[in-house]
PDB file of C-alpha atoms in Angstrom:
ATOM      1  CA  UNK A  14      20.858  20.417  72.633  1.00  0.00           C
ATOM      2  CA  UNK A  15      23.340  18.761  70.284  1.00  0.00           C
ATOM      3  CA  UNK A  16      20.714  16.242  69.177  1.00  0.00           C
ATOM      4  CA  UNK A  17      18.286  19.072  68.422  1.00  0.00           C
ATOM      5  CA  UNK A  18      20.889  20.904  66.307  1.00  0.00           C
ATOM      6  CA  UNK A  19      21.771  17.675  64.518  1.00  0.00           C
ATOM      7  CA  UNK A  20      18.126  17.113  63.608  1.00  0.00           C
ATOM      8  CA  UNK A  21      17.861  20.647  62.228  1.00  0.00           C
ATOM      9  CA  UNK A  22      21.024  20.112  60.188  1.00  0.00           C
ATOM     10  CA  UNK A  23      19.751  16.824  58.741  1.00  0.00           C
ATOM     11  CA  UNK A  24      16.396  18.425  57.897  1.00  0.00           C
ATOM     12  CA  UNK A  25      18.067  21.365  56.120  1.00  0.00           C
ATOM     13  CA  UNK A  26      20.303  19.028  54.132  1.00  0.00           C
ATOM     14  CA  UNK A  27      17.275  16.965  53.112  1.00  0.00           C
ATOM     15  CA  UNK A  28      15.261  20.023  52.051  1.00  0.00           C
ATOM     16  CA  UNK A  29      18.208  21.444  50.092  1.00  0.00           C
ATOM     17  CA  UNK A  30      18.784  18.128  48.327  1.00  0.00           C
ATOM     18  CA  UNK A  31      15.092  17.796  47.470  1.00  0.00           C
ATOM     19  CA  UNK A  32      14.846  21.332  46.038  1.00  0.00           C
ATOM     20  CA  UNK A  33      18.063  20.843  44.051  1.00  0.00           C
ATOM     21  CA  UNK A  34      16.849  17.533  42.682  1.00  0.00           C
ATOM     22  CA  UNK A  35      13.463  19.009  41.716  1.00  0.00           C
ATOM     23  CA  UNK A  36      15.093  21.956  39.964  1.00  0.00           C
ATOM     24  CA  UNK A  37      17.466  19.609  38.163  1.00  0.00           C
ATOM     25  CA  UNK A  38      14.622  17.416  36.935  1.00  0.00           C
ATOM     26  CA  UNK A  39      12.685  20.389  35.628  1.00  0.00           C
ATOM     27  CA  UNK A  40      15.611  21.912  33.736  1.00  0.00           C
ATOM     28  CA  UNK A  41      17.634  18.919  32.601  1.00  0.00           C
ATOM     29  CA  UNK A  42      16.875  16.952  29.458  1.00  0.00           C
ATOM     30  CA  UNK A  43      16.472  13.218  29.158  1.00  0.00           C
ATOM     31  CA  UNK A  44      16.489  10.772  26.264  1.00  0.00           C
ATOM     32  CA  UNK A  45      13.053   9.336  25.622  1.00  0.00           C
ATOM     33  CA  UNK A  46      13.115   5.980  23.861  1.00  0.00           C
ATOM     34  CA  UNK A  47       9.975   4.825  22.140  1.00  0.00           C
ATOM     35  CA  UNK A  48       8.410   2.452  19.647  1.00  0.00           C
ATOM     36  CA  UNK A  49       5.569   3.062  17.215  1.00  0.00           C
ATOM     37  CA  UNK A  50       3.172   0.120  17.128  1.00  0.00           C
ATOM     38  CA  UNK A  51       0.687  -0.830  14.415  1.00  0.00           C
ATOM     39  CA  UNK A  52      -0.877  -4.126  13.389  1.00  0.00           C
ATOM     40  CA  UNK A  53      -1.141  -3.403   9.674  1.00  0.00           C
ATOM     41  CA  UNK A  54       0.767  -0.339   8.465  1.00  0.00           C
ATOM     42  CA  UNK A  55       4.474   0.307   8.091  1.00  0.00           C
ATOM     43  CA  UNK A  56       6.058   1.851  11.210  1.00  0.00           C
ATOM     44  CA  UNK A  57       9.227   3.181   9.561  1.00  0.00           C
ATOM     45  CA  UNK A  58       9.810   6.855   8.684  1.00  0.00           C
ATOM     46  CA  UNK A  59       7.236   8.103  11.201  1.00  0.00           C
ATOM     47  CA  UNK A  60       8.086  11.696  12.138  1.00  0.00           C
ATOM     48  CA  UNK A  61       8.518  12.577  15.842  1.00  0.00           C
ATOM     49  CA  UNK A  62       8.664  16.322  16.608  1.00  0.00           C
ATOM     50  CA  UNK A  63       9.354  17.977  19.977  1.00  0.00           C
ATOM     51  CA  UNK A  64       7.115  21.027  19.663  1.00  0.00           C
ATOM     52  CA  UNK A  65       8.983  22.847  22.449  1.00  0.00           C
ATOM     53  CA  UNK A  66      12.611  22.336  21.407  1.00  0.00           C
ATOM     54  CA  UNK A  67      11.767  22.002  17.671  1.00  0.00           C
ATOM     55  CA  UNK A  68      13.993  18.911  17.558  1.00  0.00           C
ATOM     56  CA  UNK A  69      12.800  15.991  15.476  1.00  0.00           C
ATOM     57  CA  UNK A  70      13.634  12.431  14.550  1.00  0.00           C
ATOM     58  CA  UNK A  71      12.291   9.601  12.392  1.00  0.00           C
ATOM     59  CA  UNK A  72      11.590   5.995  13.333  1.00  0.00           C
ATOM     60  CA  UNK A  73      13.724   3.191  11.946  1.00  0.00           C
ATOM     61  CA  UNK A  74      12.448   0.102  10.121  1.00  0.00           C
ATOM     62  CA  UNK A  75      11.254  -1.413  13.430  1.00  0.00           C
ATOM     63  CA  UNK A  76       9.440   1.731  14.536  1.00  0.00           C
ATOM     64  CA  UNK A  77      12.048   2.589  17.189  1.00  0.00           C
ATOM     65  CA  UNK A  78      13.159   6.143  17.963  1.00  0.00           C
ATOM     66  CA  UNK A  79      14.907   8.258  20.600  1.00  0.00           C
ATOM     67  CA  UNK A  80      14.629  11.996  21.208  1.00  0.00           C
ATOM     68  CA  UNK A  81      15.717  14.512  23.853  1.00  0.00           C
ATOM     69  CA  UNK A  82      12.838  15.788  26.008  1.00  0.00           C
ATOM     70  CA  UNK A  83      12.058  17.740  29.173  1.00  0.00           C
ATOM     71  CA  UNK A  84       9.131  17.479  31.533  1.00  0.00           C
ATOM     72  CA  UNK A  85       5.916  18.910  30.064  1.00  0.00           C
ATOM     73  CA  UNK A  86       7.314  18.937  26.517  1.00  0.00           C
ATOM     74  CA  UNK A  87       4.802  18.101  23.792  1.00  0.00           C
ATOM     75  CA  UNK A  88       5.624  15.476  21.177  1.00  0.00           C
ATOM     76  CA  UNK A  89       3.765  15.264  17.883  1.00  0.00           C
ATOM     77  CA  UNK A  90       3.790  11.951  16.024  1.00  0.00           C
ATOM     78  CA  UNK A  91       2.767  12.178  12.389  1.00  0.00           C
ATOM     79  CA  UNK A  92       2.849  10.131   9.185  1.00  0.00           C
ATOM     80  CA  UNK A  93       0.790   9.974   6.016  1.00  0.00           C
ATOM     81  CA  UNK A  94      -0.717   6.594   6.888  1.00  0.00           C
ATOM     82  CA  UNK A  95      -1.664   7.545  10.479  1.00  0.00           C
ATOM     83  CA  UNK A  96      -3.721  10.156  12.288  1.00  0.00           C
ATOM     84  CA  UNK A  97      -1.460  12.672  14.033  1.00  0.00           C
ATOM     85  CA  UNK A  98      -1.058  12.236  17.777  1.00  0.00           C
ATOM     86  CA  UNK A  99       0.365  14.448  20.539  1.00  0.00           C
ATOM     87  CA  UNK A 100       1.627  13.349  23.961  1.00  0.00           C
ATOM     88  CA  UNK A 101       2.820  15.311  27.013  1.00  0.00           C
ATOM     89  CA  UNK A 102       6.104  14.216  28.611  1.00  0.00           C
ATOM     90  CA  UNK A 103       5.727  13.112  32.236  1.00  0.00           C
ATOM     91  CA  UNK A 104       8.065  11.502  34.759  1.00  0.00           C
ATOM     92  CA  UNK A 105       6.355   8.152  34.171  1.00  0.00           C
ATOM     93  CA  UNK A 106       7.144   8.282  30.446  1.00  0.00           C
ATOM     94  CA  UNK A 107      10.776   9.279  31.040  1.00  0.00           C
ATOM     95  CA  UNK A 108      11.310   6.530  33.624  1.00  0.00           C
ATOM     96  CA  UNK A 109       9.951   3.813  31.326  1.00  0.00           C
ATOM     97  CA  UNK A 110      12.478   1.752  29.412  1.00  0.00           C
ATOM     98  CA  UNK A 111      10.695   2.066  26.063  1.00  0.00           C
ATOM     99  CA  UNK A 112       7.449   3.969  25.515  1.00  0.00           C
ATOM    100  CA  UNK A 113       5.093   2.131  23.154  1.00  0.00           C
ATOM    101  CA  UNK A 114       2.864   4.489  21.169  1.00  0.00           C
ATOM    102  CA  UNK A 115      -0.122   3.067  19.312  1.00  0.00           C
ATOM    103  CA  UNK A 116      -1.281   5.042  16.276  1.00  0.00           C
ATOM    104  CA  UNK A 117      -4.641   4.974  14.520  1.00  0.00           C
ATOM    105  CA  UNK A 118      -4.690   4.318  10.791  1.00  0.00           C
ATOM    106  CA  UNK A 119      -5.723   7.246   8.617  1.00  0.00           C
ATOM    107  CA  UNK A 120      -8.731   5.685   6.897  1.00  0.00           C
ATOM    108  CA  UNK A 121     -10.540   7.681   4.219  1.00  0.00           C
ATOM    109  CA  UNK A 122     -14.265   6.967   4.332  1.00  0.00           C
ATOM    110  CA  UNK A 123     -16.012   6.632   0.974  1.00  0.00           C
ATOM    111  CA  UNK A 124     -19.712   7.359   0.609  1.00  0.00           C
ATOM    112  CA  UNK A 125     -20.260   4.301  -1.588  1.00  0.00           C
ATOM    113  CA  UNK A 126     -18.170   1.460  -2.965  1.00  0.00           C
ATOM    114  CA  UNK A 127     -19.384  -0.742  -5.812  1.00  0.00           C
ATOM    115  CA  UNK A 128     -17.332  -3.875  -6.447  1.00  0.00           C
ATOM    116  CA  UNK A 129     -17.736  -5.319  -9.947  1.00  0.00           C
ATOM    117  CA  UNK A 130     -17.391  -7.530 -11.908  1.00  0.00           C
ATOM    118  CA  UNK A 131     -16.707 -11.239 -11.202  1.00  0.00           C
ATOM    119  CA  UNK A 132     -18.714 -11.207  -7.925  1.00  0.00           C
ATOM    120  CA  UNK A 133     -15.875  -9.670  -5.934  1.00  0.00           C
ATOM    121  CA  UNK A 134     -16.240  -9.390  -2.158  1.00  0.00           C
ATOM    122  CA  UNK A 135     -14.049  -6.329  -1.637  1.00  0.00           C
ATOM    123  CA  UNK A 136     -11.623  -8.328   0.528  1.00  0.00           C
ATOM    124  CA  UNK A 137      -8.366  -8.356  -1.418  1.00  0.00           C
ATOM    125  CA  UNK A 138      -6.942 -11.596   0.012  1.00  0.00           C
ATOM    126  CA  UNK A 139     -10.105 -13.595  -0.728  1.00  0.00           C
ATOM    127  CA  UNK A 140     -10.623 -12.084  -4.183  1.00  0.00           C
ATOM    128  CA  UNK A 141      -7.040 -12.819  -5.282  1.00  0.00           C
ATOM    129  CA  UNK A 142      -7.432 -16.494  -4.303  1.00  0.00           C
ATOM    130  CA  UNK A 143     -10.778 -16.771  -6.100  1.00  0.00           C
ATOM    131  CA  UNK A 144      -9.615 -15.109  -9.315  1.00  0.00           C
ATOM    132  CA  UNK A 145      -6.473 -17.268  -9.485  1.00  0.00           C
ATOM    133  CA  UNK A 146      -4.396 -14.367 -10.827  1.00  0.00           C
ATOM    134  CA  UNK A 147      -1.065 -15.471 -12.244  1.00  0.00           C
ATOM    135  CA  UNK A 148       2.079 -13.421 -11.567  1.00  0.00           C
ATOM    136  CA  UNK A 149       2.958 -10.810 -14.173  1.00  0.00           C
ATOM    137  CA  UNK A 150       5.661 -11.971 -16.551  1.00  0.00           C
ATOM    138  CA  UNK A 151       8.389  -9.377 -16.987  1.00  0.00           C
ATOM    139  CA  UNK A 152      11.831  -9.294 -18.541  1.00  0.00           C
ATOM    140  CA  UNK A 153      13.267  -9.400 -15.007  1.00  0.00           C
ATOM    141  CA  UNK A 154      11.267 -12.505 -14.008  1.00  0.00           C
ATOM    142  CA  UNK A 155      12.430 -14.231 -17.213  1.00  0.00           C
ATOM    143  CA  UNK A 156      16.053 -13.325 -16.505  1.00  0.00           C
ATOM    144  CA  UNK A 157      16.552 -11.542 -19.823  1.00  0.00           C
ATOM    145  CA  UNK A 158      19.763  -9.560 -20.429  1.00  0.00           C
ATOM    146  CA  UNK A 159      19.772  -5.911 -19.267  1.00  0.00           C
ATOM    147  CA  UNK A 160      16.455  -6.407 -17.448  1.00  0.00           C
ATOM    148  CA  UNK A 161      17.837  -4.525 -14.442  1.00  0.00           C
ATOM    149  CA  UNK A 162      18.761  -1.439 -16.478  1.00  0.00           C
ATOM    150  CA  UNK A 163      16.794   1.660 -15.466  1.00  0.00           C
ATOM    151  CA  UNK A 164      14.261   2.653 -18.102  1.00  0.00           C
ATOM    152  CA  UNK A 165      15.035   6.007 -19.695  1.00  0.00           C
ATOM    153  CA  UNK A 166      12.441   8.754 -19.851  1.00  0.00           C
ATOM    154  CA  UNK A 167      11.336  10.227 -23.166  1.00  0.00           C
ATOM    155  CA  UNK A 168      13.418  13.363 -22.536  1.00  0.00           C
ATOM    156  CA  UNK A 169      16.514  11.267 -21.815  1.00  0.00           C
ATOM    157  CA  UNK A 170      16.023   9.237 -24.998  1.00  0.00           C
ATOM    158  CA  UNK A 171      15.642  12.398 -27.098  1.00  0.00           C
ATOM    159  CA  UNK A 172      18.781  13.888 -25.546  1.00  0.00           C
ATOM    160  CA  UNK A 173      20.743  10.705 -26.168  1.00  0.00           C
ATOM    161  CA  UNK A 174      19.625  10.663 -29.812  1.00  0.00           C
ATOM    162  CA  UNK A 175      20.527  14.327 -30.324  1.00  0.00           C
ATOM    163  CA  UNK A 176      23.940  14.203 -28.646  1.00  0.00           C
ATOM    164  CA  UNK A 177      25.243  10.698 -29.252  1.00  0.00           C
ATOM    165  CA  UNK A 178      28.800   9.848 -30.381  1.00  0.00           C
ATOM    166  CA  UNK A 179      31.805  12.171 -30.748  1.00  0.00           C
ATOM    167  CA  UNK A 180      32.026  15.318 -32.875  1.00  0.00           C
ATOM    168  CA  UNK A 181      34.801  13.815 -35.013  1.00  0.00           C
ATOM    169  CA  UNK A 182      35.542  10.129 -35.445  1.00  0.00           C
ATOM    170  CA  UNK A 183      38.709   8.847 -37.129  1.00  0.00           C
ATOM    171  CA  UNK A 184      38.449   5.455 -38.804  1.00  0.00           C
ATOM    172  CA  UNK A 185      41.103   3.317 -40.501  1.00  0.00           C
ATOM    173  CA  UNK A 186      40.113   1.988 -43.925  1.00  0.00           C
ATOM    174  CA  UNK A 187      40.359  -1.710 -44.680  1.00  0.00           C
ATOM    175  CA  UNK A 188      42.908  -2.559 -47.425  1.00  0.00           C
ATOM    176  CA  UNK A 189      41.295  -3.335 -50.768  1.00  0.00           C
ATOM    177  CA  UNK A 190      44.122  -5.574 -51.951  1.00  0.00           C
ATOM    178  CA  UNK A 191      46.319  -8.205 -50.462  1.00  0.00           C
ATOM    179  CA  UNK A 192      49.646  -7.219 -52.040  1.00  0.00           C
ATOM    180  CA  UNK A 193      52.525  -5.760 -50.033  1.00  0.00           C
ATOM    181  CA  UNK A 194      51.816  -2.179 -51.159  1.00  0.00           C
ATOM    182  CA  UNK A 195      48.226  -2.378 -49.962  1.00  0.00           C
ATOM    183  CA  UNK A 196      49.343  -3.713 -46.588  1.00  0.00           C
ATOM    184  CA  UNK A 197      51.796  -0.800 -46.169  1.00  0.00           C
ATOM    185  CA  UNK A 198      49.217   1.796 -47.198  1.00  0.00           C
ATOM    186  CA  UNK A 199      46.624   0.304 -44.853  1.00  0.00           C
ATOM    187  CA  UNK A 200      48.508   1.727 -41.864  1.00  0.00           C
ATOM    188  CA  UNK A 201      48.171   5.271 -43.176  1.00  0.00           C
ATOM    189  CA  UNK A 202      44.824   5.082 -44.959  1.00  0.00           C
ATOM    190  CA  UNK A 203      42.307   6.701 -42.586  1.00  0.00           C
ATOM    191  CA  UNK A 204      39.001   8.528 -42.895  1.00  0.00           C
ATOM    192  CA  UNK A 205      37.611  11.406 -40.835  1.00  0.00           C
ATOM    193  CA  UNK A 206      33.870  11.295 -40.085  1.00  0.00           C
ATOM    194  CA  UNK A 207      32.280  14.552 -38.893  1.00  0.00           C
ATOM    195  CA  UNK A 208      29.130  14.164 -36.777  1.00  0.00           C
ATOM    196  CA  UNK A 209      27.042  16.902 -38.433  1.00  0.00           C
ATOM    197  CA  UNK A 210      23.883  15.720 -36.611  1.00  0.00           C
ATOM    198  CA  UNK A 211      25.425  16.420 -33.205  1.00  0.00           C
ATOM    199  CA  UNK A 212      26.983  19.715 -34.315  1.00  0.00           C
ATOM    200  CA  UNK A 213      23.705  21.031 -35.774  1.00  0.00           C
ATOM    201  CA  UNK A 214      21.776  20.119 -32.614  1.00  0.00           C
ATOM    202  CA  UNK A 215      24.350  21.995 -30.527  1.00  0.00           C
ATOM    203  CA  UNK A 216      24.347  25.067 -32.767  1.00  0.00           C
ATOM    204  CA  UNK A 217      20.551  25.218 -33.019  1.00  0.00           C
ATOM    205  CA  UNK A 218      20.110  24.997 -29.247  1.00  0.00           C
ATOM    206  CA  UNK A 219      18.107  21.754 -29.419  1.00  0.00           C
ATOM    207  CA  UNK A 220      20.604  19.881 -27.244  1.00  0.00           C
ATOM    208  CA  UNK A 221      20.545  22.573 -24.555  1.00  0.00           C
ATOM    209  CA  UNK A 222      16.745  22.601 -24.609  1.00  0.00           C
ATOM    210  CA  UNK A 223      16.642  18.827 -24.144  1.00  0.00           C
ATOM    211  CA  UNK A 224      19.182  19.028 -21.300  1.00  0.00           C
ATOM    212  CA  UNK A 225      16.953  21.551 -19.533  1.00  0.00           C
ATOM    213  CA  UNK A 226      13.954  19.277 -20.108  1.00  0.00           C
ATOM    214  CA  UNK A 227      15.778  16.320 -18.525  1.00  0.00           C
ATOM    215  CA  UNK A 228      16.774  18.506 -15.547  1.00  0.00           C
ATOM    216  CA  UNK A 229      13.130  19.589 -15.063  1.00  0.00           C
ATOM    217  CA  UNK A 230      11.960  15.972 -15.166  1.00  0.00           C
ATOM    218  CA  UNK A 231      14.536  14.995 -12.531  1.00  0.00           C
ATOM    219  CA  UNK A 232      13.487  17.867 -10.262  1.00  0.00           C
ATOM    220  CA  UNK A 233       9.818  16.918 -10.641  1.00  0.00           C
ATOM    221  CA  UNK A 234      10.640  13.323  -9.707  1.00  0.00           C
ATOM    222  CA  UNK A 235      12.617  14.455  -6.636  1.00  0.00           C
ATOM    223  CA  UNK A 236       9.740  16.703  -5.551  1.00  0.00           C
ATOM    224  CA  UNK A 237       7.328  13.771  -5.889  1.00  0.00           C
ATOM    225  CA  UNK A 238       9.616  11.574  -3.770  1.00  0.00           C
ATOM    226  CA  UNK A 239       9.775  14.212  -1.004  1.00  0.00           C
ATOM    227  CA  UNK A 240       5.980  14.553  -0.878  1.00  0.00           C
ATOM    228  CA  UNK A 241       5.614  10.753  -0.802  1.00  0.00           C
ATOM    229  CA  UNK A 242       7.991  10.571   2.173  1.00  0.00           C
ATOM    230  CA  UNK A 243       6.659  13.386   4.361  1.00  0.00           C
ATOM    231  CA  UNK A 244       3.516  14.874   2.707  1.00  0.00           C
ATOM    232  CA  UNK A 245       2.967  18.512   1.838  1.00  0.00           C
ATOM    233  CA  UNK A 246       0.958  19.266   5.000  1.00  0.00           C
ATOM    234  CA  UNK A 247       3.578  17.856   7.374  1.00  0.00           C
ATOM    235  CA  UNK A 248       6.343  19.916   5.760  1.00  0.00           C
ATOM    236  CA  UNK A 249       4.293  23.128   5.804  1.00  0.00           C
ATOM    237  CA  UNK A 250       3.158  22.672   9.424  1.00  0.00           C
ATOM    238  CA  UNK A 251       6.572  21.637  10.755  1.00  0.00           C
ATOM    239  CA  UNK A 252       8.575  24.414   9.095  1.00  0.00           C
ATOM    240  CA  UNK A 253       5.895  27.163   9.207  1.00  0.00           C
ATOM    241  CA  UNK A 254       5.827  27.497   5.430  1.00  0.00           C
ATOM    242  CA  UNK A 255       2.579  28.550   3.784  1.00  0.00           C
ATOM    243  CA  UNK A 256       1.101  26.244   1.162  1.00  0.00           C
ATOM    244  CA  UNK A 257       1.435  28.924  -1.533  1.00  0.00           C
ATOM    245  CA  UNK A 258       5.201  29.027  -0.849  1.00  0.00           C
ATOM    246  CA  UNK A 259       5.602  25.234  -0.764  1.00  0.00           C
ATOM    247  CA  UNK A 260       6.538  24.875  -4.444  1.00  0.00           C
ATOM    248  CA  UNK A 261       9.087  27.670  -4.108  1.00  0.00           C
ATOM    249  CA  UNK A 262      10.610  26.042  -1.027  1.00  0.00           C
ATOM    250  CA  UNK A 263      10.982  22.643  -2.714  1.00  0.00           C
ATOM    251  CA  UNK A 264      12.496  24.302  -5.800  1.00  0.00           C
ATOM    252  CA  UNK A 265      14.904  26.167  -3.509  1.00  0.00           C
ATOM    253  CA  UNK A 266      16.036  22.873  -1.926  1.00  0.00           C
ATOM    254  CA  UNK A 267      16.302  20.983  -5.210  1.00  0.00           C
ATOM    255  CA  UNK A 268      18.447  23.729  -6.745  1.00  0.00           C
ATOM    256  CA  UNK A 269      21.163  23.197  -4.113  1.00  0.00           C
ATOM    257  CA  UNK A 270      24.277  21.397  -5.379  1.00  0.00           C
ATOM    258  CA  UNK A 271      24.320  18.832  -2.560  1.00  0.00           C
ATOM    259  CA  UNK A 272      20.625  17.931  -2.671  1.00  0.00           C
ATOM    260  CA  UNK A 273      20.768  15.290  -5.419  1.00  0.00           C
ATOM    261  CA  UNK A 274      23.454  13.263  -3.630  1.00  0.00           C
ATOM    262  CA  UNK A 275      21.472  13.478  -0.384  1.00  0.00           C
ATOM    263  CA  UNK A 276      18.238  12.173  -1.917  1.00  0.00           C
ATOM    264  CA  UNK A 277      20.072   9.323  -3.619  1.00  0.00           C
ATOM    265  CA  UNK A 278      21.314   8.136  -0.207  1.00  0.00           C
ATOM    266  CA  UNK A 279      17.711   7.391   0.804  1.00  0.00           C
ATOM    267  CA  UNK A 280      18.287   8.412   4.450  1.00  0.00           C
ATOM    268  CA  UNK A 281      14.943   9.911   5.511  1.00  0.00           C
ATOM    269  CA  UNK A 282      16.288  11.486   8.709  1.00  0.00           C
ATOM    270  CA  UNK A 283      19.126  13.254   6.871  1.00  0.00           C
ATOM    271  CA  UNK A 284      16.696  14.498   4.219  1.00  0.00           C
ATOM    272  CA  UNK A 285      14.348  15.816   6.928  1.00  0.00           C
ATOM    273  CA  UNK A 286      17.154  17.628   8.761  1.00  0.00           C
ATOM    274  CA  UNK A 287      18.326  19.079   5.444  1.00  0.00           C
ATOM    275  CA  UNK A 288      14.836  20.381   4.655  1.00  0.00           C
ATOM    276  CA  UNK A 289      14.646  21.809   8.158  1.00  0.00           C
ATOM    277  CA  UNK A 290      17.898  23.770   7.802  1.00  0.00           C
ATOM    278  CA  UNK A 291      16.992  24.985   4.315  1.00  0.00           C
ATOM    279  CA  UNK A 292      13.567  26.158   5.508  1.00  0.00           C
ATOM    280  CA  UNK A 293      15.320  28.733   7.712  1.00  0.00           C
ATOM    281  CA  UNK A 294      17.408  29.982   4.778  1.00  0.00           C
ATOM    282  CA  UNK A 295      14.345  30.042   2.524  1.00  0.00           C
ATOM    283  CA  UNK A 296      12.260  32.092   4.966  1.00  0.00           C
ATOM    284  CA  UNK A 297      15.122  34.541   5.517  1.00  0.00           C
ATOM    285  CA  UNK A 298      15.562  34.965   1.756  1.00  0.00           C
ATOM    286  CA  UNK A 299      11.805  35.367   1.343  1.00  0.00           C
ATOM    287  CA  UNK A 300      11.731  38.136   3.973  1.00  0.00           C
ATOM    288  CA  UNK A 301      14.595  39.966   2.246  1.00  0.00           C
ATOM    289  CA  UNK A 302      12.717  39.864  -1.070  1.00  0.00           C
ATOM    290  CA  UNK A 303       9.687  41.438   0.587  1.00  0.00           C
TER     291      UNK A 303
END
């Protein structure tokens, strides 16, 4: 009798433990570690999105990433240079040390390619060797002074020309004689130079106009950098922003005071998370306007 009761007790404990474990596995999250693999293309800055939790991450320079997942979650892997891919999270994937994901290159098929002149084959490596192309000589390769200085845009050069120097410059005159009186007077003989060019540009509004032009150029460059990193389609699909509102969304982000410093850091993951948070604010503001 006691043995029979003991068996029942052991069976109940086993069933309870199994049900608890199953429920735990279904509800609890786990960290999935993975690696993007490709023979030819760059594997850094590949976007990994958990479509269920809306969490996302970006691969490092080696293609490695980690993200929180649950069973049956869907992950979307996307990048400009690859075809998008989706995977379903299973126990086998979670229990693996590192999940290796192979992506297919996004190749654009052309109807016809004509390679001319010089009897080129179309294979870049072979053609470069055959043509014996010499490296481009630049001021940097020659080691010339100031070769590492960033080239100014036309708007920046115009602004510098219109607003250079101080409004008033005080200069001491050189003594015309060498006698003692001239030496004494040289300490008090000064001239005041008024920068009428700068003052007129300020009063006419030309300086302000050029400053606005420089600001527009910088915003356009930042917008181009964002699209190069993530692509317009990825941003619209990930944040549920229509393509007609894309320009407005990017302008909204660029106009924030902390955006310039963030983009200069070059951290793709931080930029992505920033865009993600601002997309919520943008959509809320857009709804209020409607």
